[in-house]
Amino acid sequence: MMSDKDIKEYHKLVDKLEKTAKVKGLKKSNKYNYIQGKQLTDPGTGTRVYEISNYRLPSVTTILGATKNQDFIKKWKAKVGEAEADRIKNHSSNRGTSMHKFLEHYILGTGYVDLTRIGQEASPMADKIIEVGLAPVEEYYGSEVTLHYPGLYAGSTDLVCLHNGMESIVDFKQSNRPKKEEWIEDYYMQIAAYAMAHDYVYGSSIRQGVIMVCTPDLYYQEFRITDHELRTWKHRFLKRLDMYYDLKHDEKERTTPMKEEDFTK
């Protein structure tokens, strides 16, 4: 239990951190009036869905997760063990959530303090992305934006902005180690899916996707796709989208009990 002295010191530390928290923010443009959506977890499958205009759409991450080759993940789990794999996954997920909060509050100019161990890991990672990754951003249109392609899919992107003179979709990622480009194909497809949805709903012309990655030892990486590369990844995502709906259709066919009239046709 904390003593009165410890409590006072704690509050002094919080006050100091709140005063020094990065609250600069980015220049806001109201060019796009974003539709709000609600993120839900399907109780039957545990997958993420979005409710937008009374329709429930699968998330981009759910689509990619259901159609990706799981061999690497299975081998990794077998190597480190289920318990250790879950620990690493949960720790990384919590650190990523904290890092995203630091970045979101910085963009909005509201500041954010997290004194937990996870927060102390995530804060310098967010600072590195702010220092390097966000430097070319001239203005932003939305932070934590829900995007959807009517009738097909939805998702939430970290930032829609003008980056180096191009309207861009930006996603922030944390990683335990540096990424190789061949490891992040799903990141490219995720960005491409968001770009397609944004263009369709808002009549925009997103030209660039930017993935900003930082490791706990503050190694920063940036992966960019523009114009024809972005179109290529859109086509690749559409193939995965077709695969996902084929799988869902097959699953429905397998689990729908036959009715009496099915035998009399």
mmCIF file of C-alpha atoms in Angstrom:
data_model
loop_
_atom_site.group_PDB
_atom_site.id
_atom_site.type_symbol
_atom_site.label_atom_id
_atom_site.label_comp_id
_atom_site.label_asym_id
_atom_site.label_seq_id
_atom_site.Cartn_x
_atom_site.Cartn_y
_atom_site.Cartn_z
ATOM 1 C CA MET A 1 0.000 0.000 0.000
ATOM 2 C CA MET A 2 1.336 3.446 -0.923
ATOM 3 C CA SER A 3 2.138 5.907 1.893
ATOM 4 C CA ASP A 4 0.916 9.516 1.829
ATOM 5 C CA LYS A 5 4.437 10.591 0.819
ATOM 6 C CA ASP A 6 4.490 8.072 -2.049
ATOM 7 C CA ILE A 7 1.074 9.251 -3.232
ATOM 8 C CA LYS A 8 2.230 12.878 -3.267
ATOM 9 C CA GLU A 9 5.369 11.928 -5.217
ATOM 10 C CA TYR A 10 3.267 9.926 -7.635
ATOM 11 C CA HIS A 11 0.946 12.876 -8.320
ATOM 12 C CA LYS A 12 3.930 15.202 -8.757
ATOM 13 C CA LEU A 13 5.327 12.803 -11.343
ATOM 14 C CA VAL A 14 1.965 12.614 -13.156
ATOM 15 C CA ASP A 15 1.687 16.422 -13.193
ATOM 16 C CA LYS A 16 5.204 16.707 -14.576
ATOM 17 C CA LEU A 17 4.542 14.137 -17.278
ATOM 18 C CA GLU A 18 1.269 15.788 -18.257
ATOM 19 C CA LYS A 19 3.038 19.121 -18.660
ATOM 20 C CA THR A 20 5.824 17.616 -20.756
ATOM 21 C CA ALA A 21 3.607 15.268 -22.811
ATOM 22 C CA LYS A 22 3.764 16.012 -26.511
ATOM 23 C CA VAL A 23 0.632 18.025 -27.296
ATOM 24 C CA LYS A 24 1.700 19.851 -30.441
ATOM 25 C CA GLY A 25 -0.758 18.085 -32.728
ATOM 26 C CA LEU A 26 -0.947 18.108 -36.518
ATOM 27 C CA LYS A 27 -2.738 20.606 -38.715
ATOM 28 C CA LYS A 28 -6.340 19.467 -39.195
ATOM 29 C CA SER A 29 -8.247 19.690 -42.476
ATOM 30 C CA ASN A 30 -11.995 19.072 -42.631
ATOM 31 C CA LYS A 31 -11.916 18.024 -46.268
ATOM 32 C CA TYR A 32 -13.724 14.750 -45.519
ATOM 33 C CA ASN A 33 -16.744 14.245 -43.278
ATOM 34 C CA TYR A 34 -16.214 10.733 -41.971
ATOM 35 C CA ILE A 35 -19.013 8.272 -41.262
ATOM 36 C CA GLN A 36 -18.895 6.801 -37.768
ATOM 37 C CA GLY A 37 -19.013 3.054 -37.260
ATOM 38 C CA LYS A 38 -19.058 0.715 -34.290
ATOM 39 C CA GLN A 39 -16.523 -2.064 -33.808
ATOM 40 C CA LEU A 40 -18.012 -5.295 -32.461
ATOM 41 C CA THR A 41 -16.897 -8.841 -31.733
ATOM 42 C CA ASP A 42 -19.064 -11.551 -33.243
ATOM 43 C CA PRO A 43 -20.038 -13.743 -30.242
ATOM 44 C CA GLY A 44 -20.308 -16.831 -32.444
ATOM 45 C CA THR A 45 -16.864 -16.684 -34.028
ATOM 46 C CA GLY A 46 -14.917 -14.190 -31.916
ATOM 47 C CA THR A 47 -14.022 -12.269 -35.079
ATOM 48 C CA ARG A 48 -14.129 -8.497 -35.484
ATOM 49 C CA VAL A 49 -16.991 -6.901 -37.391
ATOM 50 C CA TYR A 50 -18.080 -3.311 -37.960
ATOM 51 C CA GLU A 51 -21.623 -2.031 -37.746
ATOM 52 C CA ILE A 52 -22.134 0.818 -40.209
ATOM 53 C CA SER A 53 -25.522 2.156 -41.311
ATOM 54 C CA ASN A 54 -27.218 -0.928 -39.774
ATOM 55 C CA TYR A 55 -25.042 -3.336 -41.740
ATOM 56 C CA ARG A 56 -22.436 -5.628 -40.222
ATOM 57 C CA LEU A 57 -19.297 -6.027 -42.280
ATOM 58 C CA PRO A 58 -16.221 -8.220 -41.671
ATOM 59 C CA SER A 59 -13.046 -6.357 -40.783
ATOM 60 C CA VAL A 60 -10.102 -6.261 -43.149
ATOM 61 C CA THR A 61 -7.939 -7.993 -40.523
ATOM 62 C CA THR A 62 -10.543 -10.769 -40.175
ATOM 63 C CA ILE A 63 -10.569 -11.288 -43.953
ATOM 64 C CA LEU A 64 -6.780 -11.419 -44.170
ATOM 65 C CA GLY A 65 -6.496 -13.637 -41.095
ATOM 66 C CA ALA A 66 -8.999 -16.161 -42.457
ATOM 67 C CA THR A 67 -7.244 -16.446 -45.833
ATOM 68 C CA LYS A 68 -3.549 -16.381 -44.926
ATOM 69 C CA ASN A 69 -1.164 -19.300 -44.811
ATOM 70 C CA GLN A 70 -0.856 -20.217 -41.116
ATOM 71 C CA ASP A 71 2.136 -22.564 -41.483
ATOM 72 C CA PHE A 72 4.680 -20.042 -40.174
ATOM 73 C CA ILE A 73 2.571 -19.257 -37.094
ATOM 74 C CA LYS A 74 2.056 -22.956 -36.368
ATOM 75 C CA LYS A 75 5.790 -23.673 -36.642
ATOM 76 C CA TRP A 76 6.634 -20.704 -34.405
ATOM 77 C CA LYS A 77 4.136 -21.825 -31.746
ATOM 78 C CA ALA A 78 5.520 -25.353 -31.873
ATOM 79 C CA LYS A 79 9.042 -23.980 -31.427
ATOM 80 C CA VAL A 80 8.417 -21.636 -28.459
ATOM 81 C CA GLY A 81 5.404 -23.397 -26.955
ATOM 82 C CA GLU A 82 1.770 -22.287 -26.722
ATOM 83 C CA ALA A 83 2.156 -20.497 -23.373
ATOM 84 C CA GLU A 84 5.201 -18.473 -24.458
ATOM 85 C CA ALA A 85 3.599 -17.676 -27.820
ATOM 86 C CA ASP A 86 0.506 -16.337 -26.041
ATOM 87 C CA ARG A 87 2.657 -14.281 -23.650
ATOM 88 C CA ILE A 88 4.622 -12.690 -26.502
ATOM 89 C CA LYS A 89 1.464 -12.055 -28.517
ATOM 90 C CA ASN A 90 -0.389 -10.446 -25.591
ATOM 91 C CA HIS A 91 2.583 -8.304 -24.570
ATOM 92 C CA SER A 92 3.088 -7.083 -28.130
ATOM 93 C CA SER A 93 -0.615 -6.380 -28.519
ATOM 94 C CA ASN A 94 -0.767 -4.343 -25.293
ATOM 95 C CA ARG A 95 2.374 -2.408 -26.217
ATOM 96 C CA GLY A 96 0.947 -1.709 -29.665
ATOM 97 C CA THR A 97 -2.314 -0.452 -28.177
ATOM 98 C CA SER A 98 -0.425 1.912 -25.876
ATOM 99 C CA MET A 99 1.806 3.153 -28.701
ATOM 100 C CA HIS A 100 -1.267 3.889 -30.811
ATOM 101 C CA LYS A 101 -2.800 5.889 -27.974
ATOM 102 C CA PHE A 102 0.322 8.039 -27.636
ATOM 103 C CA LEU A 103 0.290 8.694 -31.381
ATOM 104 C CA GLU A 104 -3.446 9.390 -31.575
ATOM 105 C CA HIS A 105 -3.284 11.927 -28.736
ATOM 106 C CA TYR A 106 -0.228 13.566 -30.258
ATOM 107 C CA ILE A 107 -2.013 13.971 -33.603
ATOM 108 C CA LEU A 108 -5.073 15.439 -31.888
ATOM 109 C CA GLY A 109 -2.913 17.691 -29.722
ATOM 110 C CA THR A 110 -4.377 16.380 -26.463
ATOM 111 C CA GLY A 111 -1.361 14.646 -24.896
ATOM 112 C CA TYR A 112 -1.356 11.288 -23.146
ATOM 113 C CA VAL A 113 0.312 9.762 -20.074
ATOM 114 C CA ASP A 114 0.776 6.056 -19.347
ATOM 115 C CA LEU A 115 2.927 5.228 -16.315
ATOM 116 C CA THR A 116 2.647 1.456 -16.633
ATOM 117 C CA ARG A 117 5.580 -0.694 -17.708
ATOM 118 C CA ILE A 118 3.906 -1.158 -21.081
ATOM 119 C CA GLY A 119 3.439 2.589 -21.388
ATOM 120 C CA GLN A 120 7.106 3.228 -20.631
ATOM 121 C CA GLU A 121 8.055 0.830 -23.437
ATOM 122 C CA ALA A 122 5.550 2.301 -25.892
ATOM 123 C CA SER A 123 6.184 6.011 -25.290
ATOM 124 C CA PRO A 124 9.691 6.222 -26.832
ATOM 125 C CA MET A 125 8.498 4.088 -29.755
ATOM 126 C CA ALA A 126 5.719 6.599 -30.414
ATOM 127 C CA ASP A 127 8.246 9.440 -30.063
ATOM 128 C CA LYS A 128 10.418 7.864 -32.767
ATOM 129 C CA ILE A 129 7.452 7.634 -35.152
ATOM 130 C CA ILE A 130 6.533 11.244 -34.366
ATOM 131 C CA GLU A 131 10.091 12.428 -34.915
ATOM 132 C CA VAL A 132 10.720 10.594 -38.187
ATOM 133 C CA GLY A 133 7.483 9.221 -39.604
ATOM 134 C CA LEU A 134 5.129 12.134 -39.056
ATOM 135 C CA ALA A 135 7.620 14.845 -40.079
ATOM 136 C CA PRO A 136 6.481 14.854 -43.773
ATOM 137 C CA VAL A 137 2.765 15.148 -42.847
ATOM 138 C CA GLU A 138 1.459 18.548 -43.959
ATOM 139 C CA GLU A 139 -2.108 18.097 -42.668
ATOM 140 C CA TYR A 140 -4.406 15.305 -41.630
ATOM 141 C CA TYR A 141 -8.031 14.546 -42.455
ATOM 142 C CA GLY A 142 -8.819 11.982 -39.784
ATOM 143 C CA SER A 143 -7.281 9.918 -36.989
ATOM 144 C CA GLU A 144 -8.530 6.409 -36.126
ATOM 145 C CA VAL A 145 -10.899 6.590 -39.087
ATOM 146 C CA THR A 146 -13.514 3.887 -39.686
ATOM 147 C CA LEU A 147 -13.629 3.070 -43.391
ATOM 148 C CA HIS A 148 -15.902 0.709 -45.280
ATOM 149 C CA TYR A 149 -16.619 -0.558 -48.757
ATOM 150 C CA PRO A 150 -20.415 -0.937 -48.771
ATOM 151 C CA GLY A 151 -21.538 -4.543 -48.638
ATOM 152 C CA LEU A 152 -18.022 -5.987 -48.542
ATOM 153 C CA TYR A 153 -15.713 -5.005 -45.687
ATOM 154 C CA ALA A 154 -14.733 -2.372 -43.134
ATOM 155 C CA GLY A 155 -11.810 -1.415 -40.931
ATOM 156 C CA SER A 156 -10.098 1.305 -38.970
ATOM 157 C CA THR A 157 -6.979 3.068 -40.210
ATOM 158 C CA ASP A 158 -4.666 5.060 -37.982
ATOM 159 C CA LEU A 159 -4.330 8.196 -40.096
ATOM 160 C CA VAL A 160 -5.559 9.724 -43.346
ATOM 161 C CA CYS A 161 -3.361 12.667 -44.291
ATOM 162 C CA LEU A 162 -1.398 14.663 -46.825
ATOM 163 C CA HIS A 163 2.069 13.119 -46.737
ATOM 164 C CA ASN A 164 4.779 14.521 -49.014
ATOM 165 C CA GLY A 165 2.085 16.174 -51.098
ATOM 166 C CA MET A 166 0.051 12.978 -51.599
ATOM 167 C CA GLU A 167 -3.218 11.976 -49.959
ATOM 168 C CA SER A 168 -2.221 8.902 -47.971
ATOM 169 C CA ILE A 169 -3.417 6.108 -45.718
ATOM 170 C CA VAL A 170 -1.013 5.600 -42.802
ATOM 171 C CA ASP A 171 -0.832 2.659 -40.416
ATOM 172 C CA PHE A 172 1.382 2.498 -37.316
ATOM 173 C CA LYS A 173 2.911 -0.866 -36.411
ATOM 174 C CA GLN A 174 5.104 -2.089 -33.592
ATOM 175 C CA SER A 175 7.368 -5.088 -33.996
ATOM 176 C CA ASN A 176 9.633 -7.142 -31.759
ATOM 177 C CA ARG A 177 12.286 -7.130 -34.492
ATOM 178 C CA PRO A 178 12.922 -5.378 -37.830
ATOM 179 C CA LYS A 179 10.651 -6.431 -40.669
ATOM 180 C CA LYS A 180 11.627 -7.766 -44.069
ATOM 181 C CA GLU A 181 9.446 -6.589 -46.913
ATOM 182 C CA GLU A 182 8.355 -10.112 -47.775
ATOM 183 C CA TRP A 183 6.925 -10.472 -44.255
ATOM 184 C CA ILE A 184 4.497 -7.573 -44.530
ATOM 185 C CA GLU A 185 2.373 -8.413 -47.563
ATOM 186 C CA ASP A 186 -0.773 -8.392 -45.408
ATOM 187 C CA TYR A 187 0.108 -4.859 -44.250
ATOM 188 C CA TYR A 188 0.209 -3.735 -47.881
ATOM 189 C CA MET A 189 -3.143 -5.377 -48.604
ATOM 190 C CA GLN A 190 -4.640 -3.800 -45.499
ATOM 191 C CA ILE A 191 -3.528 -0.342 -46.660
ATOM 192 C CA ALA A 192 -4.815 -1.037 -50.184
ATOM 193 C CA ALA A 193 -8.216 -2.117 -48.857
ATOM 194 C CA TYR A 194 -8.540 1.100 -46.849
ATOM 195 C CA ALA A 195 -7.520 3.192 -49.857
ATOM 196 C CA MET A 196 -10.187 1.524 -52.035
ATOM 197 C CA ALA A 197 -12.857 2.069 -49.391
ATOM 198 C CA HIS A 198 -11.883 5.726 -48.907
ATOM 199 C CA ASP A 199 -11.923 6.432 -52.639
ATOM 200 C CA TYR A 200 -15.279 4.694 -53.147
ATOM 201 C CA VAL A 201 -17.153 6.352 -50.284
ATOM 202 C CA TYR A 202 -15.563 9.806 -50.289
ATOM 203 C CA GLY A 203 -14.636 10.250 -53.953
ATOM 204 C CA SER A 204 -10.979 10.749 -53.061
ATOM 205 C CA SER A 205 -7.867 9.742 -54.929
ATOM 206 C CA ILE A 206 -5.579 8.138 -52.366
ATOM 207 C CA ARG A 207 -2.172 7.820 -54.037
ATOM 208 C CA GLN A 208 -0.024 6.442 -51.244
ATOM 209 C CA GLY A 209 0.073 3.983 -48.383
ATOM 210 C CA VAL A 210 2.646 4.413 -45.613
ATOM 211 C CA ILE A 211 3.456 1.801 -42.971
ATOM 212 C CA MET A 212 5.474 3.144 -40.046
ATOM 213 C CA VAL A 213 7.117 0.457 -37.906
ATOM 214 C CA CYS A 214 9.114 0.806 -34.683
ATOM 215 C CA THR A 215 10.767 -1.842 -32.496
ATOM 216 C CA PRO A 216 11.282 -1.609 -28.701
ATOM 217 C CA ASP A 217 14.951 -0.731 -29.286
ATOM 218 C CA LEU A 218 13.724 2.223 -31.403
ATOM 219 C CA TYR A 219 14.663 0.908 -34.821
ATOM 220 C CA TYR A 220 12.370 2.741 -37.234
ATOM 221 C CA GLN A 221 11.310 1.386 -40.622
ATOM 222 C CA GLU A 222 9.022 2.871 -43.233
ATOM 223 C CA PHE A 223 7.400 1.049 -46.132
ATOM 224 C CA ARG A 224 5.650 3.064 -48.837
ATOM 225 C CA ILE A 225 3.566 2.073 -51.834
ATOM 226 C CA THR A 226 2.351 4.606 -54.362
ATOM 227 C CA ASP A 227 0.233 4.750 -57.514
ATOM 228 C CA HIS A 228 0.823 1.591 -59.641
ATOM 229 C CA GLU A 229 2.204 -0.362 -56.642
ATOM 230 C CA LEU A 230 -0.880 0.551 -54.648
ATOM 231 C CA ARG A 231 -3.109 -0.647 -57.515
ATOM 232 C CA THR A 232 -1.237 -3.962 -57.585
ATOM 233 C CA TRP A 233 -1.905 -4.530 -53.888
ATOM 234 C CA LYS A 234 -5.571 -3.605 -54.366
ATOM 235 C CA HIS A 235 -5.878 -6.454 -56.876
ATOM 236 C CA ARG A 236 -4.156 -8.831 -54.466
ATOM 237 C CA PHE A 237 -6.524 -7.868 -51.672
ATOM 238 C CA LEU A 238 -9.541 -8.403 -53.940
ATOM 239 C CA LYS A 239 -8.355 -11.961 -54.575
ATOM 240 C CA ARG A 240 -8.193 -12.563 -50.809
ATOM 241 C CA LEU A 241 -11.638 -10.978 -50.445
ATOM 242 C CA ASP A 242 -13.052 -13.395 -53.037
ATOM 243 C CA MET A 243 -11.376 -16.267 -51.198
ATOM 244 C CA TYR A 244 -12.895 -15.135 -47.891
ATOM 245 C CA TYR A 245 -16.443 -15.019 -49.248
ATOM 246 C CA ASP A 246 -15.956 -18.372 -50.979
ATOM 247 C CA LEU A 247 -14.921 -19.846 -47.631
ATOM 248 C CA LYS A 248 -17.903 -18.253 -45.884
ATOM 249 C CA HIS A 249 -20.235 -19.595 -48.562
ATOM 250 C CA ASP A 250 -18.777 -23.106 -48.239
ATOM 251 C CA GLU A 251 -19.051 -22.908 -44.455
ATOM 252 C CA LYS A 252 -22.691 -21.846 -44.693
ATOM 253 C CA GLU A 253 -23.426 -24.672 -47.117
ATOM 254 C CA ARG A 254 -21.867 -27.189 -44.733
ATOM 255 C CA THR A 255 -23.664 -25.939 -41.630
ATOM 256 C CA THR A 256 -27.139 -25.243 -43.038
ATOM 257 C CA PRO A 257 -29.405 -28.238 -42.301
ATOM 258 C CA MET A 258 -31.406 -29.551 -45.224
ATOM 259 C CA LYS A 259 -35.137 -28.888 -45.264
ATOM 260 C CA GLU A 260 -37.896 -31.232 -46.328
ATOM 261 C CA GLU A 261 -38.471 -29.305 -49.555
ATOM 262 C CA ASP A 262 -34.849 -29.919 -50.543
ATOM 263 C CA PHE A 263 -35.744 -33.575 -51.093
ATOM 264 C CA THR A 264 -38.842 -32.869 -53.154
ATOM 265 C CA LYS A 265 -37.303 -30.522 -55.741
#
